[in-house]
PDB file of C-alpha atoms in Angstrom:
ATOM      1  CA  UNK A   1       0.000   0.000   0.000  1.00 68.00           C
ATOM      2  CA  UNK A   2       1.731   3.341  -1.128  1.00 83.00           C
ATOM      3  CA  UNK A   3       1.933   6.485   2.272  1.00 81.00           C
ATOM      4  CA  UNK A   4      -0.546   8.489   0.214  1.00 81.00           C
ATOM      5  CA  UNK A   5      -4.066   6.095   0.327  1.00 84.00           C
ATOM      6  CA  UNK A   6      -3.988   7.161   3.825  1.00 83.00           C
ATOM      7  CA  UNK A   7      -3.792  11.271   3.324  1.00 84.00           C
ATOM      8  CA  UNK A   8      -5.977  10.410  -0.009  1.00 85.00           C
ATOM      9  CA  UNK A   9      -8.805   8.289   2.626  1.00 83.00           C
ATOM     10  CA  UNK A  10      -8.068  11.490   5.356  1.00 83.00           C
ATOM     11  CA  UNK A  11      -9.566  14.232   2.832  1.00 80.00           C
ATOM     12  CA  UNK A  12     -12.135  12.142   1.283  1.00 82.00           C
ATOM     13  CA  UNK A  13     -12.970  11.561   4.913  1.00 76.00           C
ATOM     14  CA  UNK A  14     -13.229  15.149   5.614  1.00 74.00           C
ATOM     15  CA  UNK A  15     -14.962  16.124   2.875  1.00 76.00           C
ATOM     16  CA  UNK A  16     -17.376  13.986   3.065  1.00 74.00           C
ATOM     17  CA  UNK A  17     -17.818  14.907   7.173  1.00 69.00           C
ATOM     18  CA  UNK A  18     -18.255  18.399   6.208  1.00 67.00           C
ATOM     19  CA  UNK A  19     -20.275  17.730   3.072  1.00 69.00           C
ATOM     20  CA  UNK A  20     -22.694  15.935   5.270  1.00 67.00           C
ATOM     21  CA  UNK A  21     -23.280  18.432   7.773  1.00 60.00           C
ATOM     22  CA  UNK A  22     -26.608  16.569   9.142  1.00 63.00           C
ATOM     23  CA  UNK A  23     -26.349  16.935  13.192  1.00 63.00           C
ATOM     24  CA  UNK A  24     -27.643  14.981  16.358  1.00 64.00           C
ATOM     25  CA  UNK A  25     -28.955  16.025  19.102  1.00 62.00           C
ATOM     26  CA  UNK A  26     -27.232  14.417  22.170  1.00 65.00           C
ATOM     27  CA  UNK A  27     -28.421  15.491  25.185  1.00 70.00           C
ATOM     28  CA  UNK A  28     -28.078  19.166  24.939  1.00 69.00           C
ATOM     29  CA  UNK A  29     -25.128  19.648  22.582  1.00 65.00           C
ATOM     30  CA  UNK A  30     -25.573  18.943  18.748  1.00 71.00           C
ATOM     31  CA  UNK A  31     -22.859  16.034  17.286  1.00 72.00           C
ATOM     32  CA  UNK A  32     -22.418  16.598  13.890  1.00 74.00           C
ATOM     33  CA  UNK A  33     -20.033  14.335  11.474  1.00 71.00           C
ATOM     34  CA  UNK A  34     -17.154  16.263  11.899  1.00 74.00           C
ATOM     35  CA  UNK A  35     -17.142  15.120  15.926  1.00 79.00           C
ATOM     36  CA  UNK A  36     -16.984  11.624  15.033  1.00 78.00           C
ATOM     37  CA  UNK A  37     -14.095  12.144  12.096  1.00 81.00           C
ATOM     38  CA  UNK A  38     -11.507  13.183  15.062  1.00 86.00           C
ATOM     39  CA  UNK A  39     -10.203   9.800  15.982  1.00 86.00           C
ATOM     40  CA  UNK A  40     -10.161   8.840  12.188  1.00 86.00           C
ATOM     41  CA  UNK A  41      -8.292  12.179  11.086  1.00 86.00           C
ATOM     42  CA  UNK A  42      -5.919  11.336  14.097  1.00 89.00           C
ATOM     43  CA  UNK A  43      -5.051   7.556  12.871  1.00 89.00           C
ATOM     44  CA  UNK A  44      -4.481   8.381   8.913  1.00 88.00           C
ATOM     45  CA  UNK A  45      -2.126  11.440  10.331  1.00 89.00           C
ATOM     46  CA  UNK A  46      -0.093   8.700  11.683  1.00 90.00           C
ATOM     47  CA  UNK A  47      -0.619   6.150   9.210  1.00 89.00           C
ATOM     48  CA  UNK A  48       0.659   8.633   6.635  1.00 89.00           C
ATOM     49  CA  UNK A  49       3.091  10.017   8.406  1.00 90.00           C
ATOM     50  CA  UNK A  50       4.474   6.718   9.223  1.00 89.00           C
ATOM     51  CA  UNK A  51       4.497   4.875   6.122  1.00 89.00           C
ATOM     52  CA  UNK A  52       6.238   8.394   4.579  1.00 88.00           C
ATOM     53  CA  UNK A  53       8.902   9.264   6.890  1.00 89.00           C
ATOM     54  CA  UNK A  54       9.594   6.134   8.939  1.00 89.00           C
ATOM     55  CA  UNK A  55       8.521   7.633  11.796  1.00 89.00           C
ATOM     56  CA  UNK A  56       5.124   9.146  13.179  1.00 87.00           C
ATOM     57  CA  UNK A  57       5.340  11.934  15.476  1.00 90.00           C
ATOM     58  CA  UNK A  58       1.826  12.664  15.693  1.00 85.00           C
ATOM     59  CA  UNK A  59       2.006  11.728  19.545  1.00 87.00           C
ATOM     60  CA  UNK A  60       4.113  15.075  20.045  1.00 91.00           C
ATOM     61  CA  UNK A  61       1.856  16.754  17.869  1.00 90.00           C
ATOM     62  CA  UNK A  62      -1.135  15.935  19.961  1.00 88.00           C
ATOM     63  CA  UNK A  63       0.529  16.188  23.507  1.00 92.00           C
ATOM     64  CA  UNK A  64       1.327  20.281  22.186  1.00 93.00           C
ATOM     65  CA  UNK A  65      -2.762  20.430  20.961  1.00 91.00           C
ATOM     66  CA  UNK A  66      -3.211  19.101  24.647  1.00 92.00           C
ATOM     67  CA  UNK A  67      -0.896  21.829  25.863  1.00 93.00           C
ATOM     68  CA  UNK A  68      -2.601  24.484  23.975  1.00 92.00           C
ATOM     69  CA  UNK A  69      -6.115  22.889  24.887  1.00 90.00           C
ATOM     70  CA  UNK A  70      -4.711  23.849  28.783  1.00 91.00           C
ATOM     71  CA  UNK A  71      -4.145  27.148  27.734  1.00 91.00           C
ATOM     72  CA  UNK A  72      -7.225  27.889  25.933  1.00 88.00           C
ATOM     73  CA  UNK A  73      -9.450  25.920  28.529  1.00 88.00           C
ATOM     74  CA  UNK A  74      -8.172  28.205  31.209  1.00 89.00           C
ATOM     75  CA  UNK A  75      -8.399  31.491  29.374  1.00 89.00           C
ATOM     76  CA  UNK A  76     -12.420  30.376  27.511  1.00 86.00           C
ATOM     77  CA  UNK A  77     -13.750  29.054  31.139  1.00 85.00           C
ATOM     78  CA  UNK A  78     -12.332  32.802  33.139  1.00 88.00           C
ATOM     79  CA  UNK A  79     -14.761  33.879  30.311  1.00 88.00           C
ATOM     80  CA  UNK A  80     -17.645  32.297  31.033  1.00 87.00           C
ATOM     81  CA  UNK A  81     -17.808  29.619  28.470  1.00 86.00           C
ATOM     82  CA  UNK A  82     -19.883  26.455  29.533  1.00 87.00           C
ATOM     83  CA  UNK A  83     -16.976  23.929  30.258  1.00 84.00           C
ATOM     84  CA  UNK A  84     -19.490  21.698  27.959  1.00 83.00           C
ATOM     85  CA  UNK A  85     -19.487  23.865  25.276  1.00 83.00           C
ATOM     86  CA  UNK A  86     -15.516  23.934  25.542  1.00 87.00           C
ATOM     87  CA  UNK A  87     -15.114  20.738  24.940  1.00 86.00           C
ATOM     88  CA  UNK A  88     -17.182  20.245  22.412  1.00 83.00           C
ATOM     89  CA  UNK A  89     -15.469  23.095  20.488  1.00 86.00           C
ATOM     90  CA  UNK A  90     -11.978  22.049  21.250  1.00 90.00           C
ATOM     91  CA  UNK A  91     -12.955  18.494  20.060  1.00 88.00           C
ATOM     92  CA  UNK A  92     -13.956  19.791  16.535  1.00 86.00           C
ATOM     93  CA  UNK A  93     -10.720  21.875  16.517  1.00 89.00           C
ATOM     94  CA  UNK A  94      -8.569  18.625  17.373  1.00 91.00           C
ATOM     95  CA  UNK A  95     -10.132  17.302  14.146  1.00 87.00           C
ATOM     96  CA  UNK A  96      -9.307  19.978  12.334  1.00 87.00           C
ATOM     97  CA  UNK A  97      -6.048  20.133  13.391  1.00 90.00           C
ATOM     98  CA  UNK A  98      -5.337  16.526  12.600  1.00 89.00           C
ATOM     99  CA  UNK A  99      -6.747  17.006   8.898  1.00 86.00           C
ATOM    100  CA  UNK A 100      -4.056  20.280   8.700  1.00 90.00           C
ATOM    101  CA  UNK A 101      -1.815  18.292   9.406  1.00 91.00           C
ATOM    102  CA  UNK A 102      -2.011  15.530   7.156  1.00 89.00           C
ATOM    103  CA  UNK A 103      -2.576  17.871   4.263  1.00 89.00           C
ATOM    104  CA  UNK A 104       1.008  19.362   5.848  1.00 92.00           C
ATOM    105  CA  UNK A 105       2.078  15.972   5.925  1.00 90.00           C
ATOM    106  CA  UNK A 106       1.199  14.986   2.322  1.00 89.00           C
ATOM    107  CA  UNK A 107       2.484  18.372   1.083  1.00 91.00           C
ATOM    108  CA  UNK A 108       6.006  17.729   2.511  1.00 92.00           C
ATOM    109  CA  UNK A 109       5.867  13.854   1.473  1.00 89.00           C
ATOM    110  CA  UNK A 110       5.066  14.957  -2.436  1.00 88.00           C
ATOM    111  CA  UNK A 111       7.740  17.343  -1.945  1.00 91.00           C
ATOM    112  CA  UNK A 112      10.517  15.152  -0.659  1.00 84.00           C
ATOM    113  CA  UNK A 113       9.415  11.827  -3.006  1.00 74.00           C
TER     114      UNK A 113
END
């Protein structure tokens, strides 16, 4: 299997999460496609990565989101945001930080073939 099926799967995946935008109702926050794409996103980041490079650093890369999800947790909850409504935020982020990422990822694997 060639590096690429993985960023190729990653963007098909998003696309497809954000062409879809249909939304359920959980409780009292809406989950929408993009929410369950996160862990997905996450895996063909270090799939691709991986199979690429040799190596998959995508563990650093989400221990510093983690870091930064510290930092933005403290300064969004001083400012009244629902810790809820936080989380539900910063777990749409993560997703779209992943899928940055791979396109990064594939960018710089193209590059350097």
């Amino acid at each position: 299997m060639q590096w690429w099926f993985w960023s190729v799967g990653a963007v098909i995946l998003l696309i497809g999460a954000l062409g879809i935008t249909r939304t359920i109702h959980l409780g009292r926050l809406p989950i929408n496609l993009l929410d369950v794409a996160v862990i997905p996103l996450w895996l063909c980041l270090h799939m691709a990565m991986g199979m690429r490079f040799g190596v998959s650093w995508w563990a650093w890369f989400l221990m510093g989101w983690f870091i930064i999800g510290i930092g933005l947790s403290w300064r969004l909850t001083q400012k009244h945001w629902p810790f809820w409504v936080f989380w539900h935020k910063y777990w749409s982020w993560s997703g779209l930080f992943a899928a940055v990422l791979v396109i990064i990822v594939t960018i710089i694997g193209f590059i350097y073939h």
